PDB file of C-alpha atoms in Angstrom:
ATOM      1  CA  MET A   1     -22.944 -46.978   9.621  1.00 38.00           C
ATOM      2  CA  THR A   2     -23.595 -47.475   6.437  1.00 40.00           C
ATOM      3  CA  ALA A   3     -27.344 -48.550   5.063  1.00 43.00           C
ATOM      4  CA  GLU A   4     -27.279 -52.036   4.224  1.00 46.00           C
ATOM      5  CA  ILE A   5     -26.976 -52.840   0.444  1.00 47.00           C
ATOM      6  CA  LEU A   6     -30.008 -55.513  -0.563  1.00 54.00           C
ATOM      7  CA  GLU A   7     -28.854 -58.159  -2.821  1.00 60.00           C
ATOM      8  CA  ILE A   8     -31.291 -58.167  -5.891  1.00 74.00           C
ATOM      9  CA  ASP A   9     -30.578 -60.277  -9.155  1.00 84.00           C
ATOM     10  CA  VAL A  10     -29.360 -58.931 -12.674  1.00 86.00           C
ATOM     11  CA  VAL A  11     -32.999 -59.290 -14.009  1.00 90.00           C
ATOM     12  CA  ASP A  12     -34.653 -56.911 -11.362  1.00 91.00           C
ATOM     13  CA  ARG A  13     -31.529 -54.593 -11.801  1.00 87.00           C
ATOM     14  CA  ALA A  14     -31.786 -54.479 -15.301  1.00 89.00           C
ATOM     15  CA  ILE A  15     -35.675 -53.777 -14.787  1.00 92.00           C
ATOM     16  CA  ILE A  16     -34.932 -50.606 -12.275  1.00 88.00           C
ATOM     17  CA  ALA A  17     -32.063 -49.651 -15.050  1.00 84.00           C
ATOM     18  CA  ALA A  18     -34.983 -49.437 -17.714  1.00 87.00           C
ATOM     19  CA  THR A  19     -37.493 -47.423 -15.451  1.00 86.00           C
ATOM     20  CA  GLN A  20     -35.313 -44.975 -14.266  1.00 80.00           C
ATOM     21  CA  GLY A  21     -35.766 -42.876 -17.368  1.00 81.00           C
ATOM     22  CA  GLY A  22     -39.202 -43.148 -16.965  1.00 89.00           C
ATOM     23  CA  LEU A  23     -42.014 -45.427 -18.168  1.00 93.00           C
ATOM     24  CA  PRO A  24     -42.528 -45.003 -21.461  1.00 95.00           C
ATOM     25  CA  LEU A  25     -45.619 -42.732 -22.862  1.00 96.00           C
ATOM     26  CA  VAL A  26     -46.972 -45.711 -25.427  1.00 97.00           C
ATOM     27  CA  PRO A  27     -50.207 -47.724 -24.904  1.00 97.00           C
ATOM     28  CA  ARG A  28     -48.008 -50.823 -23.441  1.00 97.00           C
ATOM     29  CA  PRO A  29     -45.018 -49.306 -21.274  1.00 97.00           C
ATOM     30  CA  TYR A  30     -44.415 -52.598 -19.715  1.00 97.00           C
ATOM     31  CA  ASP A  31     -44.060 -54.388 -23.216  1.00 97.00           C
ATOM     32  CA  ALA A  32     -41.522 -51.792 -24.582  1.00 96.00           C
ATOM     33  CA  ILE A  33     -39.214 -52.048 -21.148  1.00 95.00           C
ATOM     34  CA  GLY A  34     -39.701 -56.028 -21.797  1.00 96.00           C
ATOM     35  CA  ASP A  35     -38.280 -55.373 -25.115  1.00 95.00           C
ATOM     36  CA  GLY A  36     -35.363 -53.681 -24.248  1.00 91.00           C
ATOM     37  CA  VAL A  37     -34.513 -56.066 -21.331  1.00 92.00           C
ATOM     38  CA  GLY A  38     -35.508 -59.748 -23.113  1.00 94.00           C
ATOM     39  CA  LEU A  39     -38.526 -60.072 -21.244  1.00 96.00           C
ATOM     40  CA  SER A  40     -42.422 -60.202 -22.004  1.00 97.00           C
ATOM     41  CA  GLY A  41     -44.549 -57.475 -20.756  1.00 97.00           C
ATOM     42  CA  ALA A  42     -46.163 -59.956 -18.247  1.00 97.00           C
ATOM     43  CA  GLU A  43     -42.546 -60.473 -16.735  1.00 97.00           C
ATOM     44  CA  VAL A  44     -42.004 -57.242 -16.246  1.00 97.00           C
ATOM     45  CA  ARG A  45     -45.037 -56.372 -14.254  1.00 97.00           C
ATOM     46  CA  ALA A  46     -44.880 -59.663 -12.528  1.00 97.00           C
ATOM     47  CA  ARG A  47     -41.295 -58.562 -11.338  1.00 96.00           C
ATOM     48  CA  MET A  48     -42.280 -55.397 -10.484  1.00 96.00           C
ATOM     49  CA  GLN A  49     -45.204 -56.331  -8.547  1.00 96.00           C
ATOM     50  CA  GLU A  50     -43.110 -58.735  -6.629  1.00 94.00           C
ATOM     51  CA  MET A  51     -40.173 -55.911  -5.939  1.00 92.00           C
ATOM     52  CA  LEU A  52     -43.070 -53.948  -4.585  1.00 92.00           C
ATOM     53  CA  LYS A  53     -44.055 -56.523  -2.129  1.00 91.00           C
ATOM     54  CA  SER A  54     -40.713 -56.916  -0.974  1.00 88.00           C
ATOM     55  CA  GLY A  55     -40.052 -53.034  -0.675  1.00 85.00           C
ATOM     56  CA  ILE A  56     -37.414 -52.825  -3.267  1.00 87.00           C
ATOM     57  CA  ILE A  57     -39.768 -50.458  -5.402  1.00 90.00           C
ATOM     58  CA  ARG A  58     -41.416 -48.017  -2.944  1.00 86.00           C
ATOM     59  CA  ARG A  59     -43.871 -46.935  -5.540  1.00 89.00           C
ATOM     60  CA  ILE A  60     -44.804 -46.784  -9.109  1.00 92.00           C
ATOM     61  CA  GLY A  61     -46.231 -43.580 -10.260  1.00 92.00           C
ATOM     62  CA  ALA A  62     -45.932 -39.706 -11.387  1.00 90.00           C
ATOM     63  CA  VAL A  63     -42.907 -38.258  -9.384  1.00 85.00           C
ATOM     64  CA  PRO A  64     -43.814 -34.564  -8.950  1.00 80.00           C
ATOM     65  CA  ASN A  65     -41.222 -31.829  -9.570  1.00 76.00           C
ATOM     66  CA  HIS A  66     -41.695 -29.989  -6.174  1.00 70.00           C
ATOM     67  CA  TYR A  67     -39.776 -26.796  -7.949  1.00 66.00           C
ATOM     68  CA  LYS A  68     -42.352 -26.334 -10.853  1.00 67.00           C
ATOM     69  CA  LEU A  69     -45.420 -26.983  -8.681  1.00 67.00           C
ATOM     70  CA  GLY A  70     -44.508 -23.594  -6.965  1.00 66.00           C
ATOM     71  CA  PHE A  71     -42.722 -25.047  -4.017  1.00 65.00           C
ATOM     72  CA  SER A  72     -39.826 -23.227  -4.939  1.00 70.00           C
ATOM     73  CA  ALA A  73     -38.079 -22.498  -1.213  1.00 77.00           C
ATOM     74  CA  ASN A  74     -36.609 -26.113  -0.370  1.00 82.00           C
ATOM     75  CA  GLY A  75     -34.833 -26.022   3.239  1.00 92.00           C
ATOM     76  CA  MET A  76     -32.974 -28.678   4.152  1.00 94.00           C
ATOM     77  CA  THR A  77     -33.483 -28.446   7.924  1.00 97.00           C
ATOM     78  CA  VAL A  78     -30.904 -30.207  10.066  1.00 98.00           C
ATOM     79  CA  TRP A  79     -31.079 -31.253  13.684  1.00 98.00           C
ATOM     80  CA  ASP A  80     -29.302 -32.339  16.612  1.00 98.00           C
ATOM     81  CA  VAL A  81     -31.626 -34.920  18.395  1.00 98.00           C
ATOM     82  CA  ALA A  82     -30.792 -36.731  21.422  1.00 97.00           C
ATOM     83  CA  ASP A  83     -29.933 -40.102  20.150  1.00 96.00           C
ATOM     84  CA  GLU A  84     -31.962 -42.316  22.419  1.00 96.00           C
ATOM     85  CA  GLN A  85     -35.233 -40.260  21.025  1.00 97.00           C
ATOM     86  CA  ILE A  86     -34.196 -39.890  17.502  1.00 97.00           C
ATOM     87  CA  SER A  87     -36.174 -43.115  16.064  1.00 95.00           C
ATOM     88  CA  ASP A  88     -39.535 -42.142  17.554  1.00 96.00           C
ATOM     89  CA  LEU A  89     -39.117 -38.369  16.746  1.00 97.00           C
ATOM     90  CA  GLY A  90     -37.871 -39.249  13.454  1.00 96.00           C
ATOM     91  CA  LYS A  91     -41.126 -41.250  12.185  1.00 95.00           C
ATOM     92  CA  LYS A  92     -43.290 -38.335  13.692  1.00 96.00           C
ATOM     93  CA  VAL A  93     -41.353 -36.000  11.453  1.00 96.00           C
ATOM     94  CA  GLY A  94     -41.132 -38.502   8.528  1.00 93.00           C
ATOM     95  CA  ALA A  95     -44.680 -38.355   8.548  1.00 91.00           C
ATOM     96  CA  LEU A  96     -45.612 -34.488   8.126  1.00 92.00           C
ATOM     97  CA  GLU A  97     -46.959 -33.606   4.815  1.00 86.00           C
ATOM     98  CA  PHE A  98     -44.490 -30.790   3.706  1.00 89.00           C
ATOM     99  CA  VAL A  99     -41.509 -33.023   4.528  1.00 91.00           C
ATOM    100  CA  SER A 100     -40.277 -35.011   1.428  1.00 85.00           C
ATOM    101  CA  HIS A 101     -37.086 -36.435   2.668  1.00 87.00           C
ATOM    102  CA  CYS A 102     -36.279 -37.382   6.387  1.00 94.00           C
ATOM    103  CA  TYR A 103     -32.903 -39.536   7.373  1.00 95.00           C
ATOM    104  CA  HIS A 104     -31.135 -40.344  10.364  1.00 96.00           C
ATOM    105  CA  ARG A 105     -27.119 -39.845   9.356  1.00 97.00           C
ATOM    106  CA  PRO A 106     -23.862 -39.285  11.567  1.00 97.00           C
ATOM    107  CA  ARG A 107     -22.500 -36.379  13.383  1.00 97.00           C
ATOM    108  CA  HIS A 108     -19.473 -35.362  12.714  1.00 94.00           C
ATOM    109  CA  ALA A 109     -18.096 -33.595  15.800  1.00 86.00           C
ATOM    110  CA  PRO A 110     -17.121 -30.729  16.383  1.00 88.00           C
ATOM    111  CA  HIS A 111     -17.901 -29.295  12.909  1.00 89.00           C
ATOM    112  CA  TRP A 112     -21.413 -30.949  12.219  1.00 96.00           C
ATOM    113  CA  PRO A 113     -23.333 -31.549  15.410  1.00 96.00           C
ATOM    114  CA  TYR A 114     -26.530 -32.737  13.651  1.00 98.00           C
ATOM    115  CA  ASN A 115     -28.067 -36.186  13.010  1.00 98.00           C
ATOM    116  CA  MET A 116     -31.370 -35.599  11.603  1.00 98.00           C
ATOM    117  CA  PHE A 117     -32.206 -34.317   8.081  1.00 97.00           C
ATOM    118  CA  ALA A 118     -35.863 -33.168   6.885  1.00 96.00           C
ATOM    119  CA  MET A 119     -36.167 -31.566   3.595  1.00 93.00           C
ATOM    120  CA  VAL A 120     -38.876 -29.436   3.689  1.00 92.00           C
ATOM    121  CA  HIS A 121     -40.861 -27.845   0.900  1.00 86.00           C
ATOM    122  CA  GLY A 122     -42.629 -24.144   0.873  1.00 86.00           C
ATOM    123  CA  LYS A 123     -43.614 -21.519  -1.435  1.00 86.00           C
ATOM    124  CA  ASN A 124     -41.315 -19.132   0.120  1.00 90.00           C
ATOM    125  CA  ARG A 125     -38.786 -19.091   3.114  1.00 93.00           C
ATOM    126  CA  GLU A 126     -41.045 -17.521   5.609  1.00 95.00           C
ATOM    127  CA  GLU A 127     -43.353 -21.110   4.834  1.00 93.00           C
ATOM    128  CA  VAL A 128     -40.316 -22.972   5.306  1.00 94.00           C
ATOM    129  CA  GLU A 129     -39.218 -21.386   8.486  1.00 96.00           C
ATOM    130  CA  SER A 130     -43.054 -21.795   9.882  1.00 96.00           C
ATOM    131  CA  HIS A 131     -42.725 -25.498   9.029  1.00 96.00           C
ATOM    132  CA  ALA A 132     -39.203 -25.752  10.564  1.00 97.00           C
ATOM    133  CA  GLN A 133     -41.082 -24.475  13.699  1.00 97.00           C
ATOM    134  CA  GLU A 134     -43.551 -27.490  13.505  1.00 97.00           C
ATOM    135  CA  ILE A 135     -40.689 -29.715  13.369  1.00 98.00           C
ATOM    136  CA  ALA A 136     -39.148 -28.222  16.466  1.00 98.00           C
ATOM    137  CA  LYS A 137     -42.191 -28.267  18.542  1.00 97.00           C
ATOM    138  CA  ILE A 138     -42.335 -32.363  17.984  1.00 97.00           C
ATOM    139  CA  LEU A 139     -38.798 -32.263  18.740  1.00 97.00           C
ATOM    140  CA  GLY A 140     -39.201 -30.164  21.936  1.00 97.00           C
ATOM    141  CA  SER A 141     -36.594 -30.746  24.425  1.00 97.00           C
ATOM    142  CA  ALA A 142     -34.868 -33.572  22.493  1.00 97.00           C
ATOM    143  CA  VAL A 143     -33.016 -31.043  20.400  1.00 97.00           C
ATOM    144  CA  LYS A 144     -29.973 -29.261  20.986  1.00 95.00           C
ATOM    145  CA  GLY A 145     -29.618 -27.312  17.857  1.00 96.00           C
ATOM    146  CA  SER A 146     -30.771 -26.623  14.481  1.00 97.00           C
ATOM    147  CA  ASP A 147     -30.300 -25.049  11.068  1.00 97.00           C
ATOM    148  CA  ILE A 148     -32.027 -24.412   7.570  1.00 96.00           C
ATOM    149  CA  ILE A 149     -29.647 -25.087   4.670  1.00 95.00           C
ATOM    150  CA  TYR A 150     -31.416 -23.540   1.389  1.00 93.00           C
ATOM    151  CA  SER A 151     -29.539 -24.147  -1.823  1.00 86.00           C
ATOM    152  CA  LYS A 152     -28.097 -21.786  -3.800  1.00 85.00           C
ATOM    153  CA  ARG A 153     -27.351 -23.170  -7.201  1.00 84.00           C
ATOM    154  CA  ILE A 154     -27.527 -26.534  -8.504  1.00 82.00           C
ATOM    155  CA  LEU A 155     -24.240 -27.377 -10.393  1.00 86.00           C
ATOM    156  CA  LYS A 156     -25.040 -30.993 -11.328  1.00 83.00           C
ATOM    157  CA  LYS A 157     -28.505 -32.941 -11.404  1.00 77.00           C
ATOM    158  CA  THR A 158     -28.700 -36.276 -13.244  1.00 70.00           C
ATOM    159  CA  GLY A 159     -31.026 -39.246 -12.820  1.00 57.00           C
ATOM    160  CA  LEU A 160     -29.610 -42.479 -10.893  1.00 54.00           C
ATOM    161  CA  ARG A 161     -27.059 -44.430 -13.204  1.00 50.00           C
ATOM    162  CA  ILE A 162     -27.031 -47.967 -12.681  1.00 49.00           C
ATOM    163  CA  SER A 163     -24.469 -50.600 -14.002  1.00 45.00           C
ATOM    164  CA  VAL A 164     -26.175 -53.537 -14.754  1.00 41.00           C
TER     165      VAL A 164
ATOM    166  CA  MET B   1     -55.620 -26.378 -13.247  1.00 53.00           C
ATOM    167  CA  PHE B   2     -58.396 -28.769 -14.769  1.00 70.00           C
ATOM    168  CA  GLU B   3     -60.101 -31.137 -12.081  1.00 78.00           C
ATOM    169  CA  THR B   4     -58.763 -33.976 -14.178  1.00 80.00           C
ATOM    170  CA  ASP B   5     -55.319 -32.672 -14.351  1.00 79.00           C
ATOM    171  CA  LYS B   6     -55.394 -32.517 -10.598  1.00 80.00           C
ATOM    172  CA  LYS B   7     -56.312 -36.296 -10.440  1.00 84.00           C
ATOM    173  CA  LEU B   8     -53.442 -37.224 -12.950  1.00 85.00           C
ATOM    174  CA  LEU B   9     -51.266 -35.653 -10.774  1.00 82.00           C
ATOM    175  CA  ASN B  10     -52.379 -36.503  -7.374  1.00 83.00           C
ATOM    176  CA  ASN B  11     -53.842 -39.853  -7.654  1.00 86.00           C
ATOM    177  CA  TYR B  12     -51.099 -41.601  -9.365  1.00 89.00           C
ATOM    178  CA  GLN B  13     -48.288 -41.179  -7.791  1.00 87.00           C
ATOM    179  CA  ARG B  14     -48.645 -44.299  -6.323  1.00 85.00           C
ATOM    180  CA  ASP B  15     -50.260 -47.684  -7.610  1.00 88.00           C
ATOM    181  CA  PHE B  16     -49.941 -46.691 -11.043  1.00 94.00           C
ATOM    182  CA  PRO B  17     -51.895 -49.789 -12.664  1.00 96.00           C
ATOM    183  CA  LEU B  18     -49.541 -52.822 -13.407  1.00 96.00           C
ATOM    184  CA  VAL B  19     -51.771 -53.970 -16.649  1.00 97.00           C
ATOM    185  CA  PRO B  20     -51.040 -54.241 -20.038  1.00 97.00           C
ATOM    186  CA  ARG B  21     -52.535 -50.701 -20.938  1.00 98.00           C
ATOM    187  CA  PRO B  22     -51.930 -48.582 -18.007  1.00 97.00           C
ATOM    188  CA  TYR B  23     -52.651 -45.454 -19.442  1.00 97.00           C
ATOM    189  CA  ALA B  24     -56.209 -46.840 -21.029  1.00 97.00           C
ATOM    190  CA  GLU B  25     -56.580 -48.241 -17.228  1.00 97.00           C
ATOM    191  CA  ILE B  26     -56.427 -44.531 -16.177  1.00 96.00           C
ATOM    192  CA  GLY B  27     -58.445 -43.422 -18.903  1.00 95.00           C
ATOM    193  CA  LYS B  28     -61.072 -45.247 -17.874  1.00 95.00           C
ATOM    194  CA  GLN B  29     -61.032 -43.928 -14.347  1.00 94.00           C
ATOM    195  CA  LEU B  30     -60.948 -40.468 -14.949  1.00 92.00           C
ATOM    196  CA  GLY B  31     -63.419 -40.564 -18.363  1.00 93.00           C
ATOM    197  CA  LEU B  32     -60.732 -39.943 -20.786  1.00 94.00           C
ATOM    198  CA  SER B  33     -59.418 -42.001 -23.477  1.00 96.00           C
ATOM    199  CA  GLU B  34     -56.074 -43.791 -23.690  1.00 97.00           C
ATOM    200  CA  GLY B  35     -54.425 -41.169 -25.983  1.00 96.00           C
ATOM    201  CA  GLU B  36     -55.634 -38.502 -24.228  1.00 95.00           C
ATOM    202  CA  VAL B  37     -54.148 -39.632 -20.626  1.00 95.00           C
ATOM    203  CA  ILE B  38     -50.774 -40.175 -22.584  1.00 96.00           C
ATOM    204  CA  GLU B  39     -51.196 -36.738 -24.057  1.00 95.00           C
ATOM    205  CA  ASN B  40     -51.704 -35.190 -20.793  1.00 93.00           C
ATOM    206  CA  PHE B  41     -48.867 -36.925 -19.066  1.00 94.00           C
ATOM    207  CA  SER B  42     -46.611 -35.746 -22.105  1.00 94.00           C
ATOM    208  CA  HIS B  43     -47.398 -32.525 -21.378  1.00 91.00           C
ATOM    209  CA  HIS B  44     -46.719 -32.545 -17.685  1.00 89.00           C
ATOM    210  CA  ILE B  45     -43.567 -33.810 -18.523  1.00 90.00           C
ATOM    211  CA  GLU B  46     -42.700 -31.697 -21.185  1.00 90.00           C
ATOM    212  CA  SER B  47     -43.289 -28.691 -18.682  1.00 86.00           C
ATOM    213  CA  LYS B  48     -41.647 -30.418 -15.917  1.00 82.00           C
ATOM    214  CA  THR B  49     -44.617 -30.586 -13.374  1.00 84.00           C
ATOM    215  CA  ILE B  50     -43.578 -34.066 -12.996  1.00 87.00           C
ATOM    216  CA  SER B  51     -40.029 -35.621 -13.983  1.00 85.00           C
ATOM    217  CA  ARG B  52     -41.051 -38.835 -15.106  1.00 89.00           C
ATOM    218  CA  ILE B  53     -43.818 -41.913 -14.305  1.00 92.00           C
ATOM    219  CA  GLY B  54     -41.467 -44.275 -12.861  1.00 87.00           C
ATOM    220  CA  ALA B  55     -40.445 -46.968 -10.113  1.00 88.00           C
ATOM    221  CA  VAL B  56     -39.359 -45.158  -6.904  1.00 84.00           C
ATOM    222  CA  VAL B  57     -36.552 -47.408  -5.615  1.00 82.00           C
ATOM    223  CA  LYS B  58     -35.543 -47.859  -1.950  1.00 78.00           C
ATOM    224  CA  ASN B  59     -32.412 -45.936  -0.681  1.00 69.00           C
ATOM    225  CA  GLY B  60     -29.499 -48.400  -0.636  1.00 66.00           C
ATOM    226  CA  THR B  61     -30.970 -51.351  -2.817  1.00 69.00           C
ATOM    227  CA  ILE B  62     -28.943 -50.595  -5.846  1.00 69.00           C
ATOM    228  CA  GLY B  63     -25.588 -50.153  -4.537  1.00 76.00           C
ATOM    229  CA  ALA B  64     -24.004 -47.860  -1.888  1.00 86.00           C
ATOM    230  CA  SER B  65     -24.880 -44.178  -1.665  1.00 88.00           C
ATOM    231  CA  THR B  66     -23.793 -40.926   0.174  1.00 93.00           C
ATOM    232  CA  LEU B  67     -24.404 -37.658   1.189  1.00 95.00           C
ATOM    233  CA  ALA B  68     -21.061 -35.548   1.390  1.00 97.00           C
ATOM    234  CA  ALA B  69     -20.422 -32.022   2.357  1.00 98.00           C
ATOM    235  CA  MET B  70     -17.228 -29.647   1.952  1.00 98.00           C
ATOM    236  CA  LYS B  71     -16.105 -26.367   2.957  1.00 97.00           C
ATOM    237  CA  VAL B  72     -15.014 -24.701   0.041  1.00 98.00           C
ATOM    238  CA  PRO B  73     -13.309 -21.146   0.184  1.00 97.00           C
ATOM    239  CA  GLN B  74     -15.565 -18.892  -2.321  1.00 96.00           C
ATOM    240  CA  GLU B  75     -13.177 -17.985  -4.668  1.00 97.00           C
ATOM    241  CA  LYS B  76     -11.987 -21.925  -5.415  1.00 97.00           C
ATOM    242  CA  LEU B  77     -16.174 -23.185  -5.654  1.00 97.00           C
ATOM    243  CA  ILE B  78     -16.336 -23.409  -8.947  1.00 95.00           C
ATOM    244  CA  ASP B  79     -12.951 -25.321  -9.425  1.00 97.00           C
ATOM    245  CA  VAL B  80     -13.399 -27.727  -6.941  1.00 98.00           C
ATOM    246  CA  ALA B  81     -17.331 -28.090  -7.946  1.00 97.00           C
ATOM    247  CA  LYS B  82     -16.362 -28.945 -11.618  1.00 96.00           C
ATOM    248  CA  ILE B  83     -13.859 -31.568  -9.909  1.00 97.00           C
ATOM    249  CA  VAL B  84     -16.636 -33.085  -7.835  1.00 97.00           C
ATOM    250  CA  SER B  85     -19.329 -32.787 -10.754  1.00 96.00           C
ATOM    251  CA  SER B  86     -16.650 -34.807 -13.030  1.00 96.00           C
ATOM    252  CA  PHE B  87     -17.263 -38.422 -11.153  1.00 96.00           C
ATOM    253  CA  ASP B  88     -19.761 -40.232 -12.955  1.00 91.00           C
ATOM    254  CA  GLU B  89     -20.725 -41.290  -9.303  1.00 92.00           C
ATOM    255  CA  VAL B  90     -21.721 -37.843  -8.155  1.00 94.00           C
ATOM    256  CA  ASN B  91     -25.562 -37.309  -9.491  1.00 85.00           C
ATOM    257  CA  HIS B  92     -26.268 -34.231  -7.513  1.00 88.00           C
ATOM    258  CA  ASN B  93     -24.085 -31.268  -6.694  1.00 94.00           C
ATOM    259  CA  TYR B  94     -25.470 -28.199  -4.946  1.00 92.00           C
ATOM    260  CA  GLU B  95     -23.921 -25.162  -3.525  1.00 94.00           C
ATOM    261  CA  ARG B  96     -25.766 -24.157  -0.430  1.00 94.00           C
ATOM    262  CA  GLU B  97     -25.919 -21.078   1.651  1.00 93.00           C
ATOM    263  CA  HIS B  98     -23.572 -22.210   4.591  1.00 95.00           C
ATOM    264  CA  ASN B  99     -20.106 -22.878   5.924  1.00 95.00           C
ATOM    265  CA  PHE B 100     -20.386 -26.282   4.126  1.00 97.00           C
ATOM    266  CA  ASN B 101     -21.320 -24.855   0.992  1.00 97.00           C
ATOM    267  CA  LEU B 102     -21.077 -27.698  -1.590  1.00 97.00           C
ATOM    268  CA  TRP B 103     -23.099 -30.587  -0.947  1.00 96.00           C
ATOM    269  CA  PHE B 104     -23.206 -33.842  -3.232  1.00 96.00           C
ATOM    270  CA  VAL B 105     -24.756 -37.393  -3.280  1.00 92.00           C
ATOM    271  CA  ILE B 106     -22.367 -39.982  -4.102  1.00 93.00           C
ATOM    272  CA  THR B 107     -23.984 -43.468  -5.593  1.00 88.00           C
ATOM    273  CA  ALA B 108     -21.674 -46.096  -6.516  1.00 89.00           C
ATOM    274  CA  PRO B 109     -21.773 -50.080  -7.345  1.00 83.00           C
ATOM    275  CA  SER B 110     -20.182 -50.799  -3.957  1.00 87.00           C
ATOM    276  CA  GLU B 111     -19.096 -49.591  -0.625  1.00 91.00           C
ATOM    277  CA  ALA B 112     -15.505 -49.819  -1.463  1.00 94.00           C
ATOM    278  CA  ARG B 113     -15.975 -47.581  -5.006  1.00 94.00           C
ATOM    279  CA  LEU B 114     -17.724 -44.895  -2.749  1.00 95.00           C
ATOM    280  CA  GLN B 115     -14.942 -44.908  -0.230  1.00 97.00           C
ATOM    281  CA  GLU B 116     -12.683 -44.747  -3.370  1.00 97.00           C
ATOM    282  CA  VAL B 117     -14.200 -41.491  -5.103  1.00 97.00           C
ATOM    283  CA  LEU B 118     -14.470 -39.723  -1.496  1.00 98.00           C
ATOM    284  CA  SER B 119     -10.506 -40.382  -1.291  1.00 98.00           C
ATOM    285  CA  GLU B 120     -10.198 -39.287  -4.990  1.00 98.00           C
ATOM    286  CA  ILE B 121     -12.247 -35.990  -4.351  1.00 98.00           C
ATOM    287  CA  GLU B 122     -10.234 -35.368  -1.137  1.00 98.00           C
ATOM    288  CA  ALA B 123      -6.675 -35.867  -3.075  1.00 98.00           C
ATOM    289  CA  LYS B 124      -7.979 -33.451  -6.127  1.00 98.00           C
ATOM    290  CA  THR B 125      -9.371 -30.878  -4.037  1.00 98.00           C
ATOM    291  CA  LYS B 126      -7.348 -30.717  -1.379  1.00 97.00           C
ATOM    292  CA  ILE B 127     -10.429 -30.590   1.139  1.00 97.00           C
ATOM    293  CA  THR B 128     -11.630 -33.223   3.349  1.00 96.00           C
ATOM    294  CA  PRO B 129     -15.615 -33.760   2.681  1.00 97.00           C
ATOM    295  CA  ILE B 130     -17.686 -34.946   5.630  1.00 96.00           C
ATOM    296  CA  ASN B 131     -19.277 -38.065   4.886  1.00 96.00           C
ATOM    297  CA  LEU B 132     -22.852 -38.466   5.938  1.00 96.00           C
ATOM    298  CA  PRO B 133     -24.261 -41.675   4.710  1.00 94.00           C
ATOM    299  CA  MET B 134     -27.969 -42.386   5.362  1.00 91.00           C
ATOM    300  CA  VAL B 135     -28.252 -44.590   8.735  1.00 91.00           C
ATOM    301  CA  ARG B 136     -32.080 -44.744   8.751  1.00 90.00           C
ATOM    302  CA  ASP B 137     -34.851 -43.394   6.294  1.00 87.00           C
ATOM    303  CA  TYR B 138     -37.850 -41.979   8.554  1.00 88.00           C
ATOM    304  CA  HIS B 139     -40.158 -40.578   5.496  1.00 79.00           C
ATOM    305  CA  LEU B 140     -43.509 -42.532   4.889  1.00 67.00           C
ATOM    306  CA  ASP B 141     -43.175 -42.036   1.072  1.00 62.00           C
ATOM    307  CA  LEU B 142     -46.485 -41.554   0.501  1.00 57.00           C
ATOM    308  CA  GLY B 143     -46.438 -38.890  -2.625  1.00 59.00           C
ATOM    309  CA  PHE B 144     -46.799 -35.272  -2.307  1.00 56.00           C
ATOM    310  CA  LYS B 145     -50.499 -33.914  -2.485  1.00 56.00           C
ATOM    311  CA  ILE B 146     -50.881 -31.074  -4.812  1.00 53.00           C
ATOM    312  CA  SER B 147     -53.386 -28.755  -3.461  1.00 50.00           C
ATOM    313  CA  TRP B 148     -54.967 -25.776  -5.582  1.00 43.00           C
TER     314      TRP B 148
END
């Protein structure tokens, strides 16, 4: 039940690792990345372009911080969706503007009946709840149960660590 | 918020220019100098409205990862959370309002190491985490529209 692990070469891995802290805010950021991994800026850009094309990199750009932008109520909405319909419905939920992550995950009966996770962002809990109702409408009779789980405290949050 | 600021945040969440001087290119599009673009982005990163300018990598591309959750008795929460957070492979650890009150993300170079971390957490805390690895990602990541 684990997502497939795509193999990528060590150079691409090094470029990804070097960009995880953010693209340097200098006039020639790709040259700066290249300096760290032993490539020219042009090679870095060509490799990043390739990774965009193959889907390893989903996008390059400014990564917004929902919390600081006033969307301070984040609710992890969880749903028990009929297996034969989760694929079609998941795509619809994943396309909603207020959903930042939408995943199919395994159930763990009997303690954990939910198989779909959609992270919903709102300015307050009322807004999160009205967004959850929109999701419920899309899921219709395919959903048997749901919950909204709010975060109470961030105990650890670090960037992705990649061993090269 | 100024019009150019909005554009800076909304228009460059994807398709950030892959050219030798991307900030100069953005400046050309918005009528700013290269220095002004760098300064504006720096300001947004300092004030944390954006966390970084970077490459968002597809899940599962660079190792194995999972979401795990545990039901921790409230009086033990801090101690258990400390044990969980002590693993380098745990990069997010949240207390949430639910029976399952501790939620964390594990990212490891291999599936074997990921399973090892889960087992070690169980051995040290005497609580069995539920393992919720992604089966499928349904989100179309088009960035986040900031409207105000």
